[in-house]
XYZ file of C-alpha atoms in Angstrom:
582
model
C 0.107 0.093 0.038
C 1.001 3.443 -1.010
C 1.135 6.157 1.548
C -1.524 8.474 -0.341
C -3.742 5.491 -0.462
C -3.028 4.953 3.029
C -4.065 8.163 4.621
C -6.897 8.022 2.386
C -8.209 4.684 3.829
C -7.513 6.253 7.515
C -9.176 9.125 6.932
C -12.665 7.779 5.330
C -12.926 4.615 7.836
C -12.095 7.613 11.074
C -15.328 9.886 9.329
C -17.554 6.954 9.658
C -16.389 5.825 13.389
C -17.490 9.335 13.747
C -20.849 9.154 12.655
C -20.597 10.444 8.898
C -22.907 9.127 6.362
C -22.471 11.173 3.761
C -19.749 12.122 1.364
C -19.642 14.983 -1.074
C -16.612 14.284 -4.010
C -15.890 16.164 -6.795
C -13.636 14.525 -9.092
C -9.782 15.225 -10.210
C -6.553 13.415 -9.816
C -4.380 14.674 -6.798
C -8.015 13.761 -4.669
C -7.954 10.611 -5.834
C -7.052 8.271 -3.506
C -9.937 9.966 -1.562
C -11.811 9.241 -3.878
C -10.799 5.935 -3.923
C -11.586 5.575 -0.362
C -15.121 6.985 -0.623
C -16.516 5.034 -3.190
C -15.646 1.416 -1.462
C -17.188 2.670 1.137
C -20.057 3.279 -0.424
C -19.691 -0.057 -2.048
C -19.584 -1.569 1.510
C -22.837 0.414 2.625
C -20.971 2.574 5.238
C -21.917 5.342 3.506
C -23.471 7.205 0.590
C -21.510 9.185 -2.552
C -22.550 12.136 -3.728
C -20.448 12.731 -6.872
C -20.488 16.531 -8.708
C -18.594 17.717 -11.824
C -18.772 21.434 -10.378
C -16.809 22.172 -6.990
C -19.006 24.704 -6.094
C -22.305 23.007 -6.669
C -20.858 20.001 -4.826
C -20.390 22.039 -1.772
C -23.459 23.771 -1.873
C -24.835 20.026 -1.772
C -23.288 19.453 1.155
C -24.375 22.243 2.937
C -27.773 21.117 2.230
C -27.471 17.935 3.942
C -25.561 19.396 6.457
C -28.674 21.586 7.397
C -30.842 18.698 7.258
C -28.787 16.321 9.458
C -27.089 18.893 11.496
C -24.101 16.441 10.562
C -20.979 17.436 9.102
C -20.705 16.244 5.538
C -17.856 16.175 4.005
C -16.404 17.354 0.502
C -13.941 16.267 -1.158
C -12.320 18.315 -4.287
C -8.608 18.624 -6.067
C -6.106 21.053 -5.466
C -6.494 24.679 -7.100
C -9.308 26.803 -8.318
C -11.584 23.633 -7.096
C -10.816 24.823 -3.291
C -11.383 28.305 -4.659
C -14.827 27.247 -5.732
C -16.110 26.279 -2.426
C -15.554 29.416 -0.557
C -19.423 30.606 -1.449
C -20.551 27.693 0.550
C -17.920 27.655 3.360
C -19.226 31.348 3.823
C -22.806 29.981 3.885
C -21.853 27.712 6.586
C -20.370 30.038 8.419
C -22.443 32.358 8.622
C -24.944 29.584 8.778
C -23.715 27.786 11.559
C -23.880 24.721 9.252
C -21.296 21.904 9.975
C -19.394 20.868 6.954
C -16.341 19.211 6.566
C -14.041 21.053 3.487
C -11.084 17.919 2.400
C -8.992 19.392 -0.234
C -6.352 17.715 -1.368
C -2.820 19.703 -2.474
C 0.297 19.200 -3.686
C 3.238 18.607 -1.399
C 5.484 21.327 0.183
C 7.861 20.894 -2.358
C 5.765 21.495 -5.185
C 4.506 24.748 -3.787
C 5.644 28.144 -5.129
C 7.275 25.848 -8.019
C 4.960 26.857 -11.289
C 3.579 23.418 -10.623
C 0.118 22.793 -12.249
C -2.634 23.253 -10.457
C -0.795 24.548 -7.078
C -1.497 27.673 -5.321
C -1.635 28.402 -1.466
C -4.134 26.635 -0.026
C -3.443 26.870 3.508
C -6.296 28.773 5.444
C -7.240 30.082 2.124
C -10.957 30.439 3.757
C -9.239 32.884 6.340
C -11.221 33.180 9.539
C -14.581 31.782 7.978
C -14.080 28.454 9.597
C -14.264 27.349 13.063
C -10.971 25.096 12.304
C -7.595 24.689 9.992
C -5.341 21.729 10.131
C -3.108 20.783 7.848
C -1.649 16.883 7.792
C 2.006 16.286 6.895
C 2.802 14.698 3.890
C 2.287 11.092 4.452
C 5.123 8.735 4.200
C 5.899 4.402 4.480
C 6.667 4.875 8.309
C 5.511 4.160 11.558
C 3.446 6.524 13.863
C 1.342 8.391 11.930
C -2.490 6.412 12.059
C -2.987 8.282 15.625
C -2.545 12.042 14.132
C -4.596 11.348 11.054
C -7.321 9.950 13.210
C -7.362 12.318 16.333
C -7.528 14.543 13.885
C -10.542 13.473 12.302
C -12.274 13.415 15.643
C -11.120 17.201 16.822
C -12.368 18.137 12.735
C -15.702 16.575 13.474
C -16.116 18.001 17.140
C -15.150 21.937 15.947
C -17.534 21.392 13.005
C -19.985 21.102 15.839
C -19.362 23.582 18.097
C -17.967 20.892 20.642
C -16.744 21.064 23.335
C -17.959 24.856 22.894
C -18.884 27.261 20.188
C -20.830 27.027 17.554
C -21.038 24.931 14.277
C -19.500 25.099 11.245
C -17.133 24.824 8.760
C -13.422 23.040 8.798
C -10.923 22.881 6.452
C -8.544 19.799 6.178
C -5.826 20.267 3.311
C -4.222 16.676 2.869
C -0.598 17.542 0.539
C -0.289 13.912 -1.253
C 2.690 12.730 -3.716
C 2.437 10.214 -6.310
C 1.408 7.651 -6.638
C -2.407 9.092 -6.372
C -3.881 5.536 -7.279
C -3.499 2.565 -5.026
C -1.277 -0.211 -6.193
C -3.763 -3.293 -6.126
C -7.279 -3.255 -6.217
C -6.925 -5.065 -2.515
C -5.574 -1.885 -0.967
C -8.476 0.092 -1.652
C -10.546 1.017 1.627
C -8.438 -1.955 3.539
C -7.325 -0.886 6.622
C -5.631 -4.896 7.483
C -3.204 -3.967 4.636
C -0.348 -6.496 5.934
C 2.363 -4.365 4.230
C 2.171 -1.225 5.947
C 4.657 -0.498 8.479
C 1.827 -0.479 11.594
C -1.659 -1.182 11.679
C -4.242 0.571 10.012
C -7.238 -0.433 12.147
C -8.503 1.727 14.119
C -9.873 0.994 17.387
C -12.273 -1.845 18.189
C -15.555 -2.311 17.457
C -15.668 0.102 15.313
C -15.273 2.497 18.284
C -13.865 6.313 17.307
C -10.629 6.724 17.802
C -11.719 10.446 19.936
C -15.085 9.908 21.728
C -16.694 13.189 21.872
C -19.207 14.826 24.739
C -22.478 16.105 23.047
C -23.346 19.140 24.905
C -27.044 18.923 24.290
C -27.756 15.003 25.738
C -26.334 16.991 29.032
C -28.754 19.895 30.213
C -26.957 22.262 32.563
C -27.950 21.845 35.860
C -28.117 25.136 36.887
C -28.150 28.886 34.657
C -26.957 31.812 36.124
C -29.154 34.954 35.266
C -32.732 35.352 35.876
C -34.376 33.935 33.286
C -36.699 35.859 31.134
C -38.761 38.082 32.948
C -42.846 37.695 33.114
C -43.575 40.836 31.035
C -47.194 40.935 30.237
C -46.937 43.032 26.579
C -44.270 40.792 24.872
C -43.954 40.456 21.285
C -41.957 37.151 19.957
C -40.295 37.327 16.886
C -38.862 34.522 15.608
C -36.360 34.719 12.646
C -34.105 31.893 11.770
C -32.301 29.444 13.538
C -29.596 27.282 13.022
C -31.495 24.040 13.985
C -35.025 24.204 12.343
C -36.329 22.567 15.597
C -35.380 24.736 17.811
C -38.529 27.294 16.485
C -40.721 25.099 18.673
C -38.938 25.866 21.558
C -39.551 29.309 21.349
C -43.148 29.028 20.066
C -43.904 27.087 23.224
C -42.497 29.352 25.352
C -45.251 31.963 23.702
C -48.051 29.751 24.171
C -47.110 29.057 27.315
C -47.312 32.725 28.200
C -49.931 33.582 26.127
C -48.110 36.268 23.825
C -48.914 36.790 20.030
C -45.918 35.984 18.295
C -44.534 37.184 14.698
C -42.200 34.617 12.720
C -40.903 34.469 9.389
C -41.338 31.406 7.660
C -38.349 29.149 8.659
C -38.264 26.484 10.595
C -40.346 23.526 12.323
C -42.677 24.351 15.096
C -46.424 25.168 15.938
C -48.221 27.551 13.755
C -50.956 27.842 15.267
C -50.106 31.406 17.261
C -48.265 33.060 14.546
C -49.718 36.360 13.487
C -50.607 35.329 9.755
C -49.363 38.141 7.044
C -47.527 39.183 9.871
C -45.692 41.900 8.299
C -48.371 43.700 6.791
C -49.971 44.207 10.193
C -46.437 46.079 10.756
C -48.053 48.461 8.247
C -50.209 49.519 10.039
C -48.611 52.369 11.547
C -51.803 53.907 13.816
C -52.735 50.804 14.922
C -49.358 49.494 15.950
C -49.098 52.679 17.767
C -51.215 52.276 20.010
C -51.079 48.167 20.745
C -47.101 48.465 20.813
C -45.339 46.015 22.891
C -43.244 46.810 25.764
C -40.995 44.051 24.619
C -40.031 42.255 21.950
C -38.104 39.161 22.757
C -35.907 37.612 19.256
C -35.275 34.291 18.442
C -32.578 33.608 15.769
C -31.700 36.274 12.704
C -34.255 38.607 11.453
C -33.729 39.785 8.140
C -36.668 40.053 5.660
C -39.134 43.346 6.311
C -37.922 46.841 7.013
C -41.329 47.147 9.107
C -39.715 44.614 11.512
C -36.669 46.844 11.804
C -38.507 49.480 12.739
C -40.391 48.101 15.192
C -36.963 46.830 17.165
C -35.644 50.489 16.998
C -38.359 51.916 18.559
C -37.423 53.896 21.798
C -40.169 52.902 23.387
C -39.887 49.301 22.910
C -37.227 47.444 24.917
C -35.665 44.322 22.786
C -34.051 41.065 24.116
C -32.407 37.985 22.375
C -32.440 34.563 23.113
C -29.951 32.600 20.996
C -29.262 28.781 20.966
C -24.997 30.430 20.330
C -22.036 32.098 21.530
C -23.507 34.851 19.773
C -26.290 37.035 19.165
C -28.804 39.121 15.885
C -28.364 43.007 16.216
C -27.610 45.047 13.385
C -29.698 47.887 15.073
C -27.611 47.906 18.225
C -30.840 47.855 20.009
C -30.224 44.745 22.351
C -30.699 44.779 26.140
C -30.607 41.827 27.297
C -29.805 38.003 26.298
C -31.014 34.981 27.543
C -29.004 31.555 27.306
C -31.151 29.248 24.891
C -31.997 27.248 28.679
C -33.808 30.196 29.817
C -36.660 29.219 27.730
C -37.389 25.755 29.330
C -36.750 27.384 32.779
C -38.866 30.131 32.226
C -42.410 28.514 31.466
C -43.167 28.844 34.896
C -41.934 31.897 35.702
C -43.931 33.275 32.530
C -46.658 30.881 32.410
C -50.119 32.927 31.413
C -48.720 36.455 32.219
C -49.520 37.696 29.129
C -51.868 41.253 29.561
C -54.476 38.980 28.127
C -56.459 41.865 26.857
C -53.338 43.529 24.348
C -52.805 40.091 23.359
C -56.087 39.193 22.624
C -55.959 42.799 20.165
C -53.327 41.490 18.286
C -54.642 37.999 17.644
C -58.031 39.868 16.154
C -56.227 42.158 14.532
C -54.348 39.209 12.885
C -57.601 37.644 11.703
C -58.407 41.561 10.520
C -55.354 41.386 8.362
C -55.977 37.973 6.832
C -59.510 38.912 5.654
C -58.076 41.929 4.268
C -55.338 40.494 2.721
C -56.138 37.322 1.900
C -58.845 38.144 -0.914
C -55.996 40.488 -2.244
C -53.037 38.081 -2.553
C -55.462 35.145 -4.215
C -56.992 37.988 -6.693
C -53.735 38.904 -7.954
C -52.515 35.723 -9.481
C -50.618 35.797 -11.092
C -48.034 37.477 -8.763
C -45.014 36.389 -6.334
C -47.573 36.031 -3.331
C -50.101 34.665 -5.011
C -47.711 31.282 -5.586
C -46.193 31.759 -2.547
C -49.739 31.797 -0.917
C -50.688 28.352 -3.210
C -47.658 26.763 -2.386
C -47.551 26.722 1.274
C -51.268 26.383 2.032
C -50.295 22.350 0.099
C -47.461 21.795 1.082
C -47.908 17.377 2.446
C -47.888 16.976 6.593
C -44.003 16.375 7.189
C -42.811 17.681 3.807
C -40.306 20.218 3.860
C -39.374 23.469 1.671
C -36.317 25.340 0.870
C -36.586 28.596 0.288
C -34.529 31.177 -2.184
C -33.774 34.440 -1.395
C -34.626 37.968 -2.673
C -38.467 38.626 -3.503
C -39.576 34.965 -3.160
C -39.201 34.344 0.738
C -40.666 38.225 0.878
C -43.363 36.785 -0.752
C -43.677 33.778 1.762
C -43.455 36.288 4.309
C -46.374 38.643 3.159
C -48.785 36.126 1.953
C -48.731 33.146 4.189
C -51.273 32.345 7.001
C -49.326 30.093 9.449
C -52.393 28.529 10.502
C -52.706 27.356 7.184
C -49.962 25.061 6.740
C -49.454 21.933 7.027
C -48.355 19.795 10.146
C -44.399 18.866 10.621
C -43.651 21.342 7.356
C -39.858 22.166 7.789
C -39.052 25.298 6.009
C -35.425 26.188 5.679
C -33.085 28.311 3.559
C -29.161 29.992 2.925
C -29.791 32.783 5.300
C -26.323 33.365 6.248
C -25.288 35.627 3.650
C -28.765 35.140 1.671
C -26.914 35.112 -1.485
C -28.592 33.142 -4.381
C -26.254 31.461 -5.657
C -26.259 27.729 -4.973
C -29.792 26.972 -3.222
C -31.144 24.570 -6.189
C -27.971 22.231 -5.100
C -28.679 23.047 -1.633
C -32.389 21.918 -1.585
C -31.501 18.727 -3.517
C -29.187 17.914 -0.842
C -31.846 18.910 2.078
C -34.240 16.959 -0.264
C -31.541 13.971 -0.094
C -31.902 13.567 4.133
C -35.296 14.815 4.234
C -36.700 11.462 2.688
C -39.117 10.303 2.179
C -41.069 12.910 2.903
C -41.048 15.325 -0.027
C -39.644 18.331 -0.583
C -40.424 21.798 -2.484
C -37.981 24.066 -3.399
C -39.199 27.821 -4.048
C -37.425 30.136 -5.986
C -37.177 33.179 -8.497
C -35.607 32.428 -12.350
C -32.081 34.187 -11.420
C -31.755 32.035 -8.607
C -32.270 29.082 -10.728
C -30.393 29.777 -13.402
C -27.578 31.126 -11.211
C -27.253 27.625 -10.047
C -28.220 25.411 -13.155
C -25.312 22.968 -12.885
C -27.364 22.186 -10.086
C -28.564 19.585 -12.276
C -25.555 18.146 -13.345
C -26.690 14.781 -11.679
C -24.430 11.657 -13.548
C -27.097 8.655 -14.076
C -26.025 6.788 -11.090
C -26.168 9.460 -8.349
C -28.999 9.518 -5.634
C -32.127 11.668 -6.785
C -34.140 13.507 -4.405
C -37.839 13.941 -4.746
C -37.886 17.667 -5.424
C -40.410 20.056 -6.792
C -38.952 22.816 -8.152
C -41.070 25.902 -8.084
C -39.494 28.644 -10.149
C -41.465 32.272 -10.229
C -40.210 33.533 -13.178
C -40.263 37.307 -14.187
C -37.865 37.623 -16.153
C -34.814 39.590 -13.834
C -33.996 41.181 -10.975
C -37.808 41.620 -9.602
C -36.506 42.607 -5.953
C -35.137 45.552 -7.076
C -38.009 47.512 -8.111
C -39.553 47.164 -4.437
C -36.064 48.431 -3.151
C -35.334 51.922 -3.428
C -33.959 51.423 -6.714
C -37.149 51.077 -8.035
C -38.587 54.146 -7.764
C -40.165 56.239 -11.045
C -37.635 59.090 -10.819
C -34.661 56.386 -11.534
C -36.158 54.171 -14.404
C -33.875 55.263 -16.806
C -30.811 53.403 -16.177
C -33.114 50.346 -14.014
C -33.817 47.925 -16.459
C -30.085 47.559 -18.019
C -28.593 47.594 -14.441
C -31.233 45.786 -12.225
C -33.615 44.211 -13.881
C -31.368 42.170 -15.902
C -34.059 40.192 -18.038
C -32.005 37.219 -19.486
C -34.621 35.992 -21.634
C -33.677 32.154 -21.152
C -35.842 29.474 -21.758
C -35.791 27.612 -18.635
C -37.602 24.348 -20.204
C -34.740 24.005 -22.472
C -32.222 24.168 -20.149
C -34.385 21.781 -18.132
C -34.596 19.580 -21.021
C -30.557 19.858 -21.673
C -30.961 17.668 -18.417
C -33.477 15.262 -18.856
C -35.452 17.363 -16.115
C -38.964 17.052 -16.382
C -40.156 20.584 -16.357
C -43.559 22.255 -17.246
C -45.386 26.201 -17.502
C -48.264 26.175 -14.782
C -50.521 29.285 -15.391
C -53.321 28.372 -12.977
C -53.319 28.261 -8.894
C -55.475 25.083 -9.251
C -52.978 23.050 -11.358
C -50.429 24.430 -9.138
C -51.384 23.196 -5.726
C -51.762 19.863 -7.154
C -48.698 19.384 -7.975
C -47.445 20.696 -4.532
C -49.747 18.800 -2.726
C -49.153 15.362 -4.925
C -45.442 15.664 -5.184
C -44.122 12.969 -8.061
C -40.757 11.281 -7.977
C -37.100 12.557 -8.335
C -37.036 16.251 -9.583
C -39.394 18.409 -11.950
C -39.306 21.709 -12.758
C -42.515 24.005 -12.461
C -42.404 27.347 -13.916
C -45.120 30.055 -13.619
C -44.895 33.306 -15.500
C -45.654 36.297 -13.561
C -45.399 40.450 -14.562
C -42.019 42.278 -13.054
C -43.680 45.181 -13.343
C -46.367 46.272 -10.165
C -44.611 44.226 -7.460
C -43.861 47.916 -5.665
C -47.518 49.206 -6.268
C -48.681 45.838 -5.279
C -47.367 45.481 -1.648
C -48.402 49.150 -0.547
C -52.404 48.412 -1.849
C -51.654 45.675 0.292
C -50.512 47.815 3.292
C -52.739 50.548 2.671
C -55.889 47.642 2.307
C -54.649 46.126 6.031
C -53.891 49.763 7.631
C -57.425 51.034 6.247
C -59.328 47.822 7.916
C -57.665 48.459 11.246
C -58.250 52.050 11.785
């Protein structure tokens, strides 16, 4: 067995012992030893391998798998620009607190700085975006290496999951390899019992991991210092994006126990009964809001979608408190006065039980009914529009289904248009909100759908988001494919800019070229090139049918909407709600 085969065999074996069950590979020559080891492990039924020819798509696939499982998913690449192409997904994993292990092959030290082909400086190439970086020594034919290799994998798994302290995120392991890069014999591939290697490559007996990790989530704190969450009667709970979708339920249940009203962005998996429908529209009724202003807003997660929410948090008459499962918290407006640990939620249930100001909370619930009665007919009658499409999708998701949301207008349309009470039980909604970019969303959705099986998943994206990640559809015939319905809301360009300052009528001159950016791309022909079923949906009933009765494999449902009028329709919705509550 040669040194490159030896280290690759040990690294993959130890990853599996540490719980890894999904691996993503972007093929290359320098990474061949890792590829052989991963393929052998899949043949033995120890993991599931996903091969992608585009490194950026591969990395976002690993991100989507990690968002669903909350376990690190290794992404294997060769050296050079292949590594640089991982950077967007690494940044999203860092800001979105998604566990990930980046496993990059590299030239050995003697080839660096010499002009050797496909060689660049990969040492800490991702800068501060990774939770931890380690470069292995170039493997050699000698004793004393396997303990290093296995212990590094254990440390990488720990750091990626935020153990023993810190936050989940990406870890980068750089692996310099010398030729030969292919096994000396077929029998060497994945063989930890190689008799010709100077030391045993077998790990600990009985499949035990080299390093046992203590999961902090399985050991509740016996006591938490501080006063906990105080029973403030006029508290509004505001739920944003959380790293683990399941965490949303805990804050929602605290709101239920206290009787506090709740606004929530469309993320997570939680009981939605108390969430105010069309929440951002209610905040546009400034007169009503001033009369029913909360004394405190309790924020969980990152809140990023609506400017009216930002304005509420910046109101000097409102005290803002944050509750966080991380070592940090979101506070772009510099308004948070107190920060609570996530464990405070559980231990504060009794203290806040039924503490809400009943009349005030009842007024919020009644206002939510008025908003729903006013907005729903307007949204329904606006078909085809982004909000109408989003409302149709959200109302028809199957129980325990998943939805992966694109950035820009799509997610904001859903935030405005959905009535959380109409969303089926157990639905999980996620998005790449770490940096909220449009790159890699389809790849991420495919990864999430693969991990969310057997429950179906829907991705809802704009046309530019879809086109930006078209290489996500480059899936070989032997690769696992999820059951994923991709709804593309096609307004032929960047419709979100029409709702921002750049969409003001007085700036209409240069708008179309530099913001509208129409592409005139045929999504149907693009799908046909990849063998992906595609259809254009013209009416709500047909879309509702496709969502409620998910098919097999990947399919694309394109809904074409006008790009003009979005700014005016949002204003119309806000004015109608304001008038109804006056």
